[in-house]
Amino acid sequence: CEPQHRESFDALARALARRKYATLATLGEDGRPHATEVVYAMSKPGDPVCFYVTTRTTTRKVSNIRARASVAFVVPLARAWA
């Protein structure tokens, strides 16, 4: 991250770390989206940004991800998050 963007990035990371819920969307066998609410955690400050989601291996989202790794992960934030 370039120095002039570091402050904005840090503010966004703090806003994301304060949240707990996100929407994870996967694609089913038929190509239709499957969206579910998930609880997530983030990597610790200073580490590369990673989101962690725990779920049972028997869920539809897991079977969809195993078949098609592309996902959408959305954390709802207010427009003025900074």
Tab-separated table of C-alpha atoms in Angstrom:
chain	number	residue	atom	x	y	z
A	1	CYS	CA	0.000	0.000	0.000
A	2	GLU	CA	1.395	3.397	-0.926
A	3	PRO	CA	1.976	5.775	2.024
A	4	GLN	CA	-0.752	8.217	0.936
A	5	HIS	CA	-3.302	5.357	0.951
A	6	ARG	CA	-2.109	3.741	4.189
A	7	GLU	CA	-4.376	5.844	6.444
A	8	SER	CA	-7.486	5.038	4.387
A	9	PHE	CA	-6.568	1.362	4.262
A	10	ASP	CA	-6.009	1.259	8.035
A	11	ALA	CA	-9.394	2.954	8.646
A	12	LEU	CA	-11.120	0.418	6.382
A	13	ALA	CA	-9.356	-2.481	8.136
A	14	ARG	CA	-10.541	-1.157	11.524
A	15	ALA	CA	-14.120	-0.853	10.238
A	16	LEU	CA	-14.024	-4.428	8.901
A	17	ALA	CA	-12.545	-5.746	12.146
A	18	ARG	CA	-15.449	-4.215	14.125
A	19	ARG	CA	-18.001	-6.188	12.116
A	20	LYS	CA	-18.761	-9.859	12.598
A	21	TYR	CA	-21.235	-10.777	9.839
A	22	ALA	CA	-20.837	-10.961	6.075
A	23	THR	CA	-22.600	-12.496	3.102
A	24	LEU	CA	-20.799	-15.298	1.296
A	25	ALA	CA	-22.110	-16.113	-2.175
A	26	THR	CA	-21.130	-19.233	-4.100
A	27	LEU	CA	-22.306	-20.806	-7.347
A	28	GLY	CA	-24.317	-24.011	-7.369
A	29	GLU	CA	-24.089	-26.819	-9.923
A	30	ASP	CA	-26.746	-25.124	-12.029
A	31	GLY	CA	-24.834	-21.813	-12.015
A	32	ARG	CA	-27.324	-20.128	-9.712
A	33	PRO	CA	-25.967	-18.119	-6.766
A	34	HIS	CA	-26.275	-19.372	-3.225
A	35	ALA	CA	-25.834	-16.602	-0.631
A	36	THR	CA	-25.625	-17.132	3.115
A	37	GLU	CA	-24.824	-15.016	6.127
A	38	VAL	CA	-21.581	-16.032	7.822
A	39	VAL	CA	-19.633	-14.994	10.896
A	40	TYR	CA	-16.058	-14.043	10.027
A	41	ALA	CA	-12.778	-13.099	11.630
A	42	MET	CA	-9.836	-11.209	10.164
A	43	SER	CA	-6.102	-11.660	10.268
A	44	LYS	CA	-4.283	-9.677	12.924
A	45	PRO	CA	-3.035	-6.142	12.158
A	46	GLY	CA	0.260	-6.131	10.280
A	47	ASP	CA	-0.413	-9.492	8.587
A	48	PRO	CA	-1.742	-9.759	5.023
A	49	VAL	CA	-5.504	-9.190	5.042
A	50	CYS	CA	-7.358	-12.510	5.245
A	51	PHE	CA	-10.922	-13.330	6.168
A	52	TYR	CA	-11.704	-16.550	8.031
A	53	VAL	CA	-15.081	-18.271	7.982
A	54	THR	CA	-15.875	-21.460	9.862
A	55	THR	CA	-18.631	-23.811	8.824
A	56	ARG	CA	-19.380	-27.514	8.688
A	57	THR	CA	-17.888	-29.417	5.772
A	58	THR	CA	-21.339	-30.771	4.917
A	59	THR	CA	-22.872	-27.394	4.014
A	60	ARG	CA	-23.953	-26.403	0.534
A	61	LYS	CA	-21.498	-23.479	0.490
A	62	VAL	CA	-18.592	-25.850	1.120
A	63	SER	CA	-19.603	-28.236	-1.653
A	64	ASN	CA	-20.077	-25.266	-3.994
A	65	ILE	CA	-16.623	-23.869	-3.126
A	66	ARG	CA	-14.990	-27.254	-3.611
A	67	ALA	CA	-16.518	-27.471	-7.094
A	68	ARG	CA	-16.103	-23.792	-8.059
A	69	ALA	CA	-13.689	-21.738	-5.941
A	70	SER	CA	-14.972	-18.326	-7.072
A	71	VAL	CA	-16.969	-16.565	-4.373
A	72	ALA	CA	-18.269	-13.126	-3.466
A	73	PHE	CA	-17.723	-11.952	0.114
A	74	VAL	CA	-19.597	-8.814	1.186
A	75	VAL	CA	-19.301	-7.029	4.515
A	76	PRO	CA	-22.012	-4.376	4.886
A	77	LEU	CA	-20.463	-1.056	5.903
A	78	ALA	CA	-21.978	2.398	6.115
A	79	ARG	CA	-21.095	4.580	3.140
A	80	ALA	CA	-18.861	6.807	5.254
A	81	TRP	CA	-16.853	4.059	6.938
A	82	ALA	CA	-13.730	6.177	7.482
